[in-house]
PDB file of C-alpha atoms in Angstrom:
ATOM      1  CA  MET A 464       9.145  20.528   1.763  1.00 93.00           C
ATOM      2  CA  PHE A 465       5.824  20.368  -0.089  1.00 95.00           C
ATOM      3  CA  VAL A 466       4.534  23.324  -2.108  1.00 94.00           C
ATOM      4  CA  ASP A 467       0.952  22.018  -2.104  1.00 94.00           C
ATOM      5  CA  ASN A 468      -1.190  19.104  -0.898  1.00 95.00           C
ATOM      6  CA  PRO A 469       0.852  15.983  -1.772  1.00 95.00           C
ATOM      7  CA  THR A 470      -2.233  13.749  -1.988  1.00 96.00           C
ATOM      8  CA  ALA A 471      -4.452  15.934  -4.203  1.00 95.00           C
ATOM      9  CA  TRP A 472      -4.509  16.793  -7.899  1.00 95.00           C
ATOM     10  CA  LYS A 473      -5.768  20.328  -7.397  1.00 94.00           C
ATOM     11  CA  ARG A 474      -3.069  22.995  -7.164  1.00 92.00           C
ATOM     12  CA  ARG A 475      -3.344  26.425  -5.515  1.00 88.00           C
ATOM     13  CA  THR A 476      -4.618  29.275  -7.662  1.00 84.00           C
ATOM     14  CA  ALA A 477      -2.374  31.919  -6.051  1.00 86.00           C
ATOM     15  CA  PRO A 478       0.980  31.858  -4.286  1.00 87.00           C
ATOM     16  CA  PRO A 479       0.958  31.946  -0.471  1.00 90.00           C
ATOM     17  CA  LYS A 480       0.935  35.456   0.942  1.00 92.00           C
ATOM     18  CA  ASP A 481       4.207  34.997   2.827  1.00 93.00           C
ATOM     19  CA  LEU A 482       6.212  33.613  -0.097  1.00 92.00           C
ATOM     20  CA  ASP A 483       8.479  36.675  -0.416  1.00 91.00           C
ATOM     21  CA  ALA A 484       9.134  36.685   3.330  1.00 94.00           C
ATOM     22  CA  PHE A 485      10.002  32.979   3.160  1.00 93.00           C
ATOM     23  CA  ARG A 486      12.490  33.564   0.349  1.00 92.00           C
ATOM     24  CA  ASN A 487      14.046  36.510   2.167  1.00 93.00           C
ATOM     25  CA  ARG A 488      14.539  34.422   5.301  1.00 95.00           C
ATOM     26  CA  LEU A 489      16.247  31.689   3.296  1.00 94.00           C
ATOM     27  CA  VAL A 490      18.803  34.236   2.171  1.00 93.00           C
ATOM     28  CA  GLU A 491      19.104  35.904   5.578  1.00 96.00           C
ATOM     29  CA  LEU A 492      19.722  32.599   7.395  1.00 96.00           C
ATOM     30  CA  ASP A 493      21.685  30.991   4.526  1.00 94.00           C
ATOM     31  CA  VAL A 494      19.335  27.993   4.446  1.00 92.00           C
ATOM     32  CA  ARG A 495      20.158  25.941   1.373  1.00 90.00           C
ATOM     33  CA  PRO A 496      19.548  23.969  -0.616  1.00 92.00           C
ATOM     34  CA  VAL A 497      15.766  23.774  -0.576  1.00 94.00           C
ATOM     35  CA  ALA A 498      14.292  20.584  -2.005  1.00 96.00           C
ATOM     36  CA  VAL A 499      10.637  20.058  -2.886  1.00 97.00           C
ATOM     37  CA  HIS A 500       8.907  16.677  -2.809  1.00 97.00           C
ATOM     38  CA  ALA A 501       6.383  16.452  -5.645  1.00 97.00           C
ATOM     39  CA  SER A 502       2.866  15.082  -5.259  1.00 96.00           C
ATOM     40  CA  TYR A 503       2.618  11.423  -4.278  1.00 96.00           C
ATOM     41  CA  LEU A 504      -0.037  10.955  -6.968  1.00 97.00           C
ATOM     42  CA  VAL A 505       2.400  11.406  -9.858  1.00 97.00           C
ATOM     43  CA  ASN A 506       2.964   8.252 -11.913  1.00 97.00           C
ATOM     44  CA  LEU A 507       5.030   8.848 -15.037  1.00 97.00           C
ATOM     45  CA  ALA A 508       5.512   5.107 -15.637  1.00 97.00           C
ATOM     46  CA  GLY A 509       1.871   4.105 -16.096  1.00 96.00           C
ATOM     47  CA  PRO A 510       0.077   3.488 -19.420  1.00 96.00           C
ATOM     48  CA  ASP A 511      -3.225   5.252 -18.657  1.00 96.00           C
ATOM     49  CA  GLY A 512      -3.337   8.386 -20.813  1.00 95.00           C
ATOM     50  CA  HIS A 513      -5.595  10.483 -18.586  1.00 96.00           C
ATOM     51  CA  PHE A 514      -3.649   9.657 -15.418  1.00 96.00           C
ATOM     52  CA  ARG A 515      -0.380  10.341 -17.221  1.00 96.00           C
ATOM     53  CA  THR A 516      -1.564  13.754 -18.404  1.00 96.00           C
ATOM     54  CA  SER A 517      -2.640  14.630 -14.868  1.00 96.00           C
ATOM     55  CA  SER A 518       0.708  13.445 -13.504  1.00 97.00           C
ATOM     56  CA  ILE A 519       2.676  15.587 -15.937  1.00 96.00           C
ATOM     57  CA  ASP A 520       0.479  18.606 -15.235  1.00 95.00           C
ATOM     58  CA  VAL A 521       0.880  18.285 -11.464  1.00 96.00           C
ATOM     59  CA  LEU A 522       4.630  17.667 -11.634  1.00 96.00           C
ATOM     60  CA  ALA A 523       5.119  20.627 -13.984  1.00 94.00           C
ATOM     61  CA  SER A 524       3.095  22.768 -11.567  1.00 93.00           C
ATOM     62  CA  ASP A 525       5.225  21.637  -8.633  1.00 94.00           C
ATOM     63  CA  MET A 526       8.386  22.415 -10.625  1.00 94.00           C
ATOM     64  CA  THR A 527       7.155  25.950 -11.309  1.00 91.00           C
ATOM     65  CA  ALA A 528       6.154  26.463  -7.679  1.00 92.00           C
ATOM     66  CA  ALA A 529       9.488  25.073  -6.484  1.00 92.00           C
ATOM     67  CA  ALA A 530      11.385  27.725  -8.419  1.00 90.00           C
ATOM     68  CA  ALA A 531       9.205  30.407  -6.850  1.00 90.00           C
ATOM     69  CA  TYR A 532      10.071  29.033  -3.410  1.00 91.00           C
ATOM     70  CA  GLY A 533      13.790  29.206  -4.187  1.00 90.00           C
ATOM     71  CA  ALA A 534      14.144  25.423  -4.390  1.00 94.00           C
ATOM     72  CA  THR A 535      16.900  23.937  -6.524  1.00 94.00           C
ATOM     73  CA  MET A 536      15.541  20.370  -6.639  1.00 96.00           C
ATOM     74  CA  VAL A 537      12.184  18.630  -7.059  1.00 97.00           C
ATOM     75  CA  ASN A 538      12.091  15.000  -5.958  1.00 98.00           C
ATOM     76  CA  VAL A 539       9.505  12.585  -7.391  1.00 98.00           C
ATOM     77  CA  HIS A 540       8.750   8.869  -7.266  1.00 97.00           C
ATOM     78  CA  THR A 541       9.280   6.964 -10.507  1.00 96.00           C
ATOM     79  CA  GLY A 542       5.923   5.181 -10.301  1.00 95.00           C
ATOM     80  CA  SER A 543       4.434   1.878 -11.460  1.00 96.00           C
ATOM     81  CA  HIS A 544       4.287   0.348 -14.940  1.00 97.00           C
ATOM     82  CA  ARG A 545       0.805  -1.017 -14.113  1.00 96.00           C
ATOM     83  CA  ASP A 546       1.137  -4.587 -15.322  1.00 93.00           C
ATOM     84  CA  THR A 547       2.796  -3.702 -18.639  1.00 96.00           C
ATOM     85  CA  SER A 548       6.589  -4.167 -18.471  1.00 97.00           C
ATOM     86  CA  VAL A 549       9.505  -2.610 -16.635  1.00 97.00           C
ATOM     87  CA  GLU A 550      11.140  -1.454 -19.871  1.00 97.00           C
ATOM     88  CA  ALA A 551       7.933   0.160 -21.116  1.00 97.00           C
ATOM     89  CA  GLY A 552       7.588   1.892 -17.757  1.00 97.00           C
ATOM     90  CA  LEU A 553      11.172   3.173 -17.876  1.00 98.00           C
ATOM     91  CA  GLN A 554      10.622   4.606 -21.341  1.00 98.00           C
ATOM     92  CA  ARG A 555       7.429   6.329 -20.200  1.00 98.00           C
ATOM     93  CA  VAL A 556       9.237   7.843 -17.207  1.00 98.00           C
ATOM     94  CA  ALA A 557      11.931   9.246 -19.485  1.00 98.00           C
ATOM     95  CA  ALA A 558       9.356  10.673 -21.879  1.00 98.00           C
ATOM     96  CA  GLY A 559       7.466  12.220 -18.967  1.00 97.00           C
ATOM     97  CA  VAL A 560      10.668  13.754 -17.598  1.00 97.00           C
ATOM     98  CA  ALA A 561      11.407  15.270 -20.998  1.00 97.00           C
ATOM     99  CA  GLU A 562       7.906  16.729 -21.266  1.00 96.00           C
ATOM    100  CA  VAL A 563       7.931  18.185 -17.748  1.00 96.00           C
ATOM    101  CA  LEU A 564      11.358  19.766 -18.206  1.00 94.00           C
ATOM    102  CA  ALA A 565      10.318  21.229 -21.557  1.00 92.00           C
ATOM    103  CA  ARG A 566       7.611  23.280 -19.873  1.00 85.00           C
ATOM    104  CA  ARG A 567       8.612  26.761 -18.774  1.00 62.00           C
ATOM    105  CA  ASP A 568       5.768  28.569 -17.021  1.00 50.00           C
ATOM    106  CA  GLU A 569       7.139  31.883 -15.822  1.00 46.00           C
ATOM    107  CA  SER A 570       3.887  33.798 -16.027  1.00 43.00           C
ATOM    108  CA  GLY A 571       1.308  31.538 -14.417  1.00 54.00           C
ATOM    109  CA  THR A 572       0.125  31.127 -10.836  1.00 60.00           C
ATOM    110  CA  PHE A 573       3.444  32.115  -9.297  1.00 62.00           C
ATOM    111  CA  GLY A 574       4.148  35.060 -11.560  1.00 56.00           C
ATOM    112  CA  ALA A 575       7.564  35.893 -12.941  1.00 53.00           C
ATOM    113  CA  ILE A 576      10.004  33.515 -11.272  1.00 55.00           C
ATOM    114  CA  ARG A 577      13.324  34.946 -10.218  1.00 60.00           C
ATOM    115  CA  PRO A 578      16.353  33.009  -8.948  1.00 55.00           C
ATOM    116  CA  LEU A 579      16.970  33.085  -5.215  1.00 56.00           C
ATOM    117  CA  ALA A 580      19.885  35.406  -4.488  1.00 53.00           C
ATOM    118  CA  SER A 581      21.704  32.933  -2.254  1.00 49.00           C
ATOM    119  CA  GLY A 582      24.566  32.106  -4.566  1.00 46.00           C
ATOM    120  CA  ASP A 583      23.813  28.403  -4.841  1.00 49.00           C
ATOM    121  CA  GLY A 584      21.311  27.185  -7.085  1.00 47.00           C
ATOM    122  CA  ARG A 585      20.270  25.802 -10.351  1.00 51.00           C
ATOM    123  CA  TYR A 586      17.554  27.657 -12.073  1.00 65.00           C
ATOM    124  CA  PRO A 587      15.186  26.212 -13.071  1.00 83.00           C
ATOM    125  CA  PRO A 588      15.143  23.372 -10.508  1.00 93.00           C
ATOM    126  CA  ARG A 589      16.666  19.991 -11.144  1.00 95.00           C
ATOM    127  CA  LEU A 590      14.235  17.070 -11.353  1.00 97.00           C
ATOM    128  CA  VAL A 591      15.321  14.221  -9.058  1.00 98.00           C
ATOM    129  CA  LEU A 592      14.052  10.629  -9.377  1.00 98.00           C
ATOM    130  CA  GLU A 593      13.801   8.550  -6.217  1.00 98.00           C
ATOM    131  CA  ASN A 594      14.565   4.835  -6.003  1.00 98.00           C
ATOM    132  CA  ALA A 595      11.622   2.527  -5.267  1.00 97.00           C
ATOM    133  CA  ALA A 596      11.300  -0.357  -2.795  1.00 95.00           C
ATOM    134  CA  GLY A 597      10.045  -2.698  -5.502  1.00 94.00           C
ATOM    135  CA  GLY A 598       6.394  -3.354  -4.707  1.00 92.00           C
ATOM    136  CA  GLY A 599       3.368  -2.942  -6.965  1.00 89.00           C
ATOM    137  CA  ASP A 600       4.931  -3.084 -10.459  1.00 94.00           C
ATOM    138  CA  SER A 601       7.255  -0.220  -9.504  1.00 95.00           C
ATOM    139  CA  VAL A 602      10.115   0.908 -11.713  1.00 97.00           C
ATOM    140  CA  GLY A 603      13.332   2.619 -10.690  1.00 97.00           C
ATOM    141  CA  VAL A 604      14.119  -0.086  -8.135  1.00 97.00           C
ATOM    142  CA  THR A 605      17.700  -0.787  -9.202  1.00 97.00           C
ATOM    143  CA  ILE A 606      20.588   1.398 -10.304  1.00 98.00           C
ATOM    144  CA  GLY A 607      20.399  -0.272 -13.689  1.00 98.00           C
ATOM    145  CA  GLU A 608      16.785   0.816 -14.112  1.00 98.00           C
ATOM    146  CA  HIS A 609      17.670   4.404 -13.259  1.00 98.00           C
ATOM    147  CA  ALA A 610      20.541   4.233 -15.746  1.00 98.00           C
ATOM    148  CA  ARG A 611      18.063   3.122 -18.416  1.00 98.00           C
ATOM    149  CA  ILE A 612      15.818   6.101 -17.606  1.00 98.00           C
ATOM    150  CA  ALA A 613      18.826   8.407 -17.881  1.00 98.00           C
ATOM    151  CA  GLU A 614      19.780   6.837 -21.219  1.00 98.00           C
ATOM    152  CA  HIS A 615      16.270   7.201 -22.650  1.00 98.00           C
ATOM    153  CA  ALA A 616      16.019  10.764 -21.307  1.00 98.00           C
ATOM    154  CA  ALA A 617      19.342  11.727 -22.917  1.00 98.00           C
ATOM    155  CA  GLN A 618      18.090  10.377 -26.250  1.00 98.00           C
ATOM    156  CA  LEU A 619      15.104  12.706 -25.855  1.00 97.00           C
ATOM    157  CA  GLY A 620      17.384  15.696 -25.346  1.00 96.00           C
ATOM    158  CA  VAL A 621      17.287  15.989 -21.534  1.00 96.00           C
ATOM    159  CA  PRO A 622      20.577  17.549 -20.310  1.00 95.00           C
ATOM    160  CA  GLU A 623      22.374  15.577 -17.602  1.00 95.00           C
ATOM    161  CA  ALA A 624      22.397  18.628 -15.326  1.00 94.00           C
ATOM    162  CA  ARG A 625      18.582  18.775 -15.306  1.00 95.00           C
ATOM    163  CA  LEU A 626      18.026  15.178 -14.134  1.00 97.00           C
ATOM    164  CA  GLY A 627      19.373  13.814 -10.854  1.00 98.00           C
ATOM    165  CA  PHE A 628      18.669  10.870  -8.577  1.00 98.00           C
ATOM    166  CA  CYS A 629      17.802  10.272  -4.930  1.00 98.00           C
ATOM    167  CA  LEU A 630      18.792   7.398  -2.656  1.00 98.00           C
ATOM    168  CA  ASP A 631      16.022   6.642  -0.172  1.00 97.00           C
ATOM    169  CA  VAL A 632      17.673   4.365   2.390  1.00 97.00           C
ATOM    170  CA  ALA A 633      14.442   2.667   3.477  1.00 97.00           C
ATOM    171  CA  HIS A 634      13.457   1.973  -0.132  1.00 97.00           C
ATOM    172  CA  ALA A 635      16.887   0.489  -0.895  1.00 98.00           C
ATOM    173  CA  TRP A 636      16.535  -1.699   2.206  1.00 97.00           C
ATOM    174  CA  GLY A 637      13.107  -2.846   1.046  1.00 97.00           C
ATOM    175  CA  ALA A 638      14.616  -3.675  -2.341  1.00 97.00           C
ATOM    176  CA  GLY A 639      17.178  -5.920  -0.649  1.00 97.00           C
ATOM    177  CA  ILE A 640      20.252  -3.668  -0.314  1.00 97.00           C
ATOM    178  CA  ARG A 641      22.115  -4.029   2.987  1.00 97.00           C
ATOM    179  CA  MET A 642      21.965  -0.416   4.069  1.00 97.00           C
ATOM    180  CA  ASP A 643      23.100  -1.491   7.542  1.00 96.00           C
ATOM    181  CA  ASP A 644      26.515  -2.568   6.254  1.00 97.00           C
ATOM    182  CA  PRO A 645      29.254  -0.077   5.236  1.00 97.00           C
ATOM    183  CA  ASP A 646      30.785  -2.491   2.708  1.00 98.00           C
ATOM    184  CA  SER A 647      27.411  -3.000   1.028  1.00 98.00           C
ATOM    185  CA  ILE A 648      26.818   0.762   0.940  1.00 98.00           C
ATOM    186  CA  ASP A 649      30.242   1.274  -0.660  1.00 98.00           C
ATOM    187  CA  ALA A 650      29.430  -1.366  -3.274  1.00 98.00           C
ATOM    188  CA  TRP A 651      26.136   0.404  -4.054  1.00 98.00           C
ATOM    189  CA  LEU A 652      27.909   3.755  -4.398  1.00 98.00           C
ATOM    190  CA  ASP A 653      30.589   2.223  -6.623  1.00 98.00           C
ATOM    191  CA  GLU A 654      27.907   0.768  -8.912  1.00 98.00           C
ATOM    192  CA  PHE A 655      26.052   4.076  -9.015  1.00 98.00           C
ATOM    193  CA  ASP A 656      29.266   5.874  -9.928  1.00 98.00           C
ATOM    194  CA  ARG A 657      29.963   3.409 -12.745  1.00 98.00           C
ATOM    195  CA  GLU A 658      26.433   3.521 -14.149  1.00 98.00           C
ATOM    196  CA  LEU A 659      25.449   7.159 -13.636  1.00 98.00           C
ATOM    197  CA  GLY A 660      28.237   9.109 -11.944  1.00 97.00           C
ATOM    198  CA  LEU A 661      28.076  10.212  -8.316  1.00 97.00           C
ATOM    199  CA  GLU A 662      27.649  13.823  -9.419  1.00 96.00           C
ATOM    200  CA  ARG A 663      24.074  12.856 -10.359  1.00 97.00           C
ATOM    201  CA  LEU A 664      23.254  11.628  -6.841  1.00 98.00           C
ATOM    202  CA  ALA A 665      21.474  14.768  -5.690  1.00 97.00           C
ATOM    203  CA  LEU A 666      19.638  13.714  -2.528  1.00 97.00           C
ATOM    204  CA  LEU A 667      19.703  11.207   0.318  1.00 96.00           C
ATOM    205  CA  HIS A 668      16.467  10.359   2.110  1.00 96.00           C
ATOM    206  CA  LEU A 669      17.564   9.167   5.518  1.00 95.00           C
ATOM    207  CA  ASN A 670      14.695   6.954   6.644  1.00 94.00           C
ATOM    208  CA  ASP A 671      14.855   3.862   8.813  1.00 97.00           C
ATOM    209  CA  SER A 672      12.436   1.025   8.038  1.00 97.00           C
ATOM    210  CA  ARG A 673       9.912  -1.090   9.896  1.00 96.00           C
ATOM    211  CA  SER A 674      10.086  -3.696   7.112  1.00 95.00           C
ATOM    212  CA  GLU A 675      12.370  -6.673   6.670  1.00 96.00           C
ATOM    213  CA  ARG A 676      15.188  -6.251   4.179  1.00 97.00           C
ATOM    214  CA  GLY A 677      14.066  -7.420   0.750  1.00 96.00           C
ATOM    215  CA  SER A 678      10.368  -7.232   1.655  1.00 96.00           C
ATOM    216  CA  ARG A 679       9.714  -4.837  -1.283  1.00 96.00           C
ATOM    217  CA  THR A 680       7.611  -2.707   1.046  1.00 94.00           C
ATOM    218  CA  ASP A 681       7.910   0.961   2.002  1.00 91.00           C
ATOM    219  CA  ARG A 682       7.322   1.507   5.719  1.00 93.00           C
ATOM    220  CA  HIS A 683       9.423   4.321   7.124  1.00 94.00           C
ATOM    221  CA  GLU A 684      10.553   4.540  10.738  1.00 94.00           C
ATOM    222  CA  HIS A 685      12.499   7.084  12.765  1.00 94.00           C
ATOM    223  CA  ILE A 686      16.262   6.723  12.428  1.00 92.00           C
ATOM    224  CA  GLY A 687      17.546   4.291  15.042  1.00 89.00           C
ATOM    225  CA  ALA A 688      14.080   2.902  15.790  1.00 93.00           C
ATOM    226  CA  GLY A 689      13.850   0.612  12.770  1.00 95.00           C
ATOM    227  CA  GLN A 690      15.629  -2.423  11.408  1.00 96.00           C
ATOM    228  CA  ILE A 691      18.459  -0.712   9.550  1.00 96.00           C
ATOM    229  CA  GLY A 692      20.273   0.549  12.644  1.00 90.00           C
ATOM    230  CA  GLU A 693      22.718   3.365  13.221  1.00 93.00           C
ATOM    231  CA  GLU A 694      25.897   2.012  11.604  1.00 95.00           C
ATOM    232  CA  GLY A 695      24.611   2.372   8.057  1.00 96.00           C
ATOM    233  CA  PHE A 696      23.336   5.909   8.614  1.00 96.00           C
ATOM    234  CA  ARG A 697      26.610   6.915  10.272  1.00 96.00           C
ATOM    235  CA  HIS A 698      28.530   5.591   7.276  1.00 97.00           C
ATOM    236  CA  LEU A 699      26.338   7.550   4.823  1.00 96.00           C
ATOM    237  CA  LEU A 700      26.539  10.773   6.818  1.00 96.00           C
ATOM    238  CA  THR A 701      30.325  10.663   7.142  1.00 97.00           C
ATOM    239  CA  HIS A 702      31.144   9.204   3.716  1.00 97.00           C
ATOM    240  CA  PRO A 703      33.701  11.462   1.994  1.00 96.00           C
ATOM    241  CA  ALA A 704      32.089  10.959  -1.435  1.00 94.00           C
ATOM    242  CA  LEU A 705      28.727  12.198  -0.146  1.00 96.00           C
ATOM    243  CA  GLN A 706      29.689  15.410   1.643  1.00 94.00           C
ATOM    244  CA  ASP A 707      28.192  17.593  -1.105  1.00 90.00           C
ATOM    245  CA  VAL A 708      24.976  15.561  -1.421  1.00 94.00           C
TER     246      VAL A 708
END
């Protein structure tokens, strides 16, 4: 879910009036986990100082709001290095992650944040980085790039439990991974486990794609109506290593 407009910098000045009712219903219906998708404008990888400051502010705001909603995860795109270098972009992402996670606003717009009494949940939320399709100087395209972010973040004092990762199937397809083939999916999962550990794979975004594999473009389609097909999604949904993801 979104906690605010995903295409605007401005954040709400007061929590929604039905926030407590929403949280109560989550507990009543045992709906969990709740994941928040951060603003699409966030770019932690870019070199522009003003844009970076705005990105960190908005992501920190979304993290605070997510906790108030009872969410245990906040998913965000890794962004673009903006014609600098992939390595410089990865280092900036890690530094941005460290800065966002260091902020603890428990007395701002959303008041005193309390954990959701549903028995499951990290508090505060875990920040989750999503893989990119590879277009537009993007970083976080490969598992190796995410491992480099994790390494840099650890050097900056970010605990492993606070930083997770998301596999967007359409983005992986755009980056050239055969998400229609169970053997290819298993190879991807094996590499992820070697580089990062499967316990850090926090989310799957199950999107089909209108794009050709390897096109480095991000054009989502309804599952079964795109080019990836059902076999890959079936394999992901029934994979024994992914039942807790």
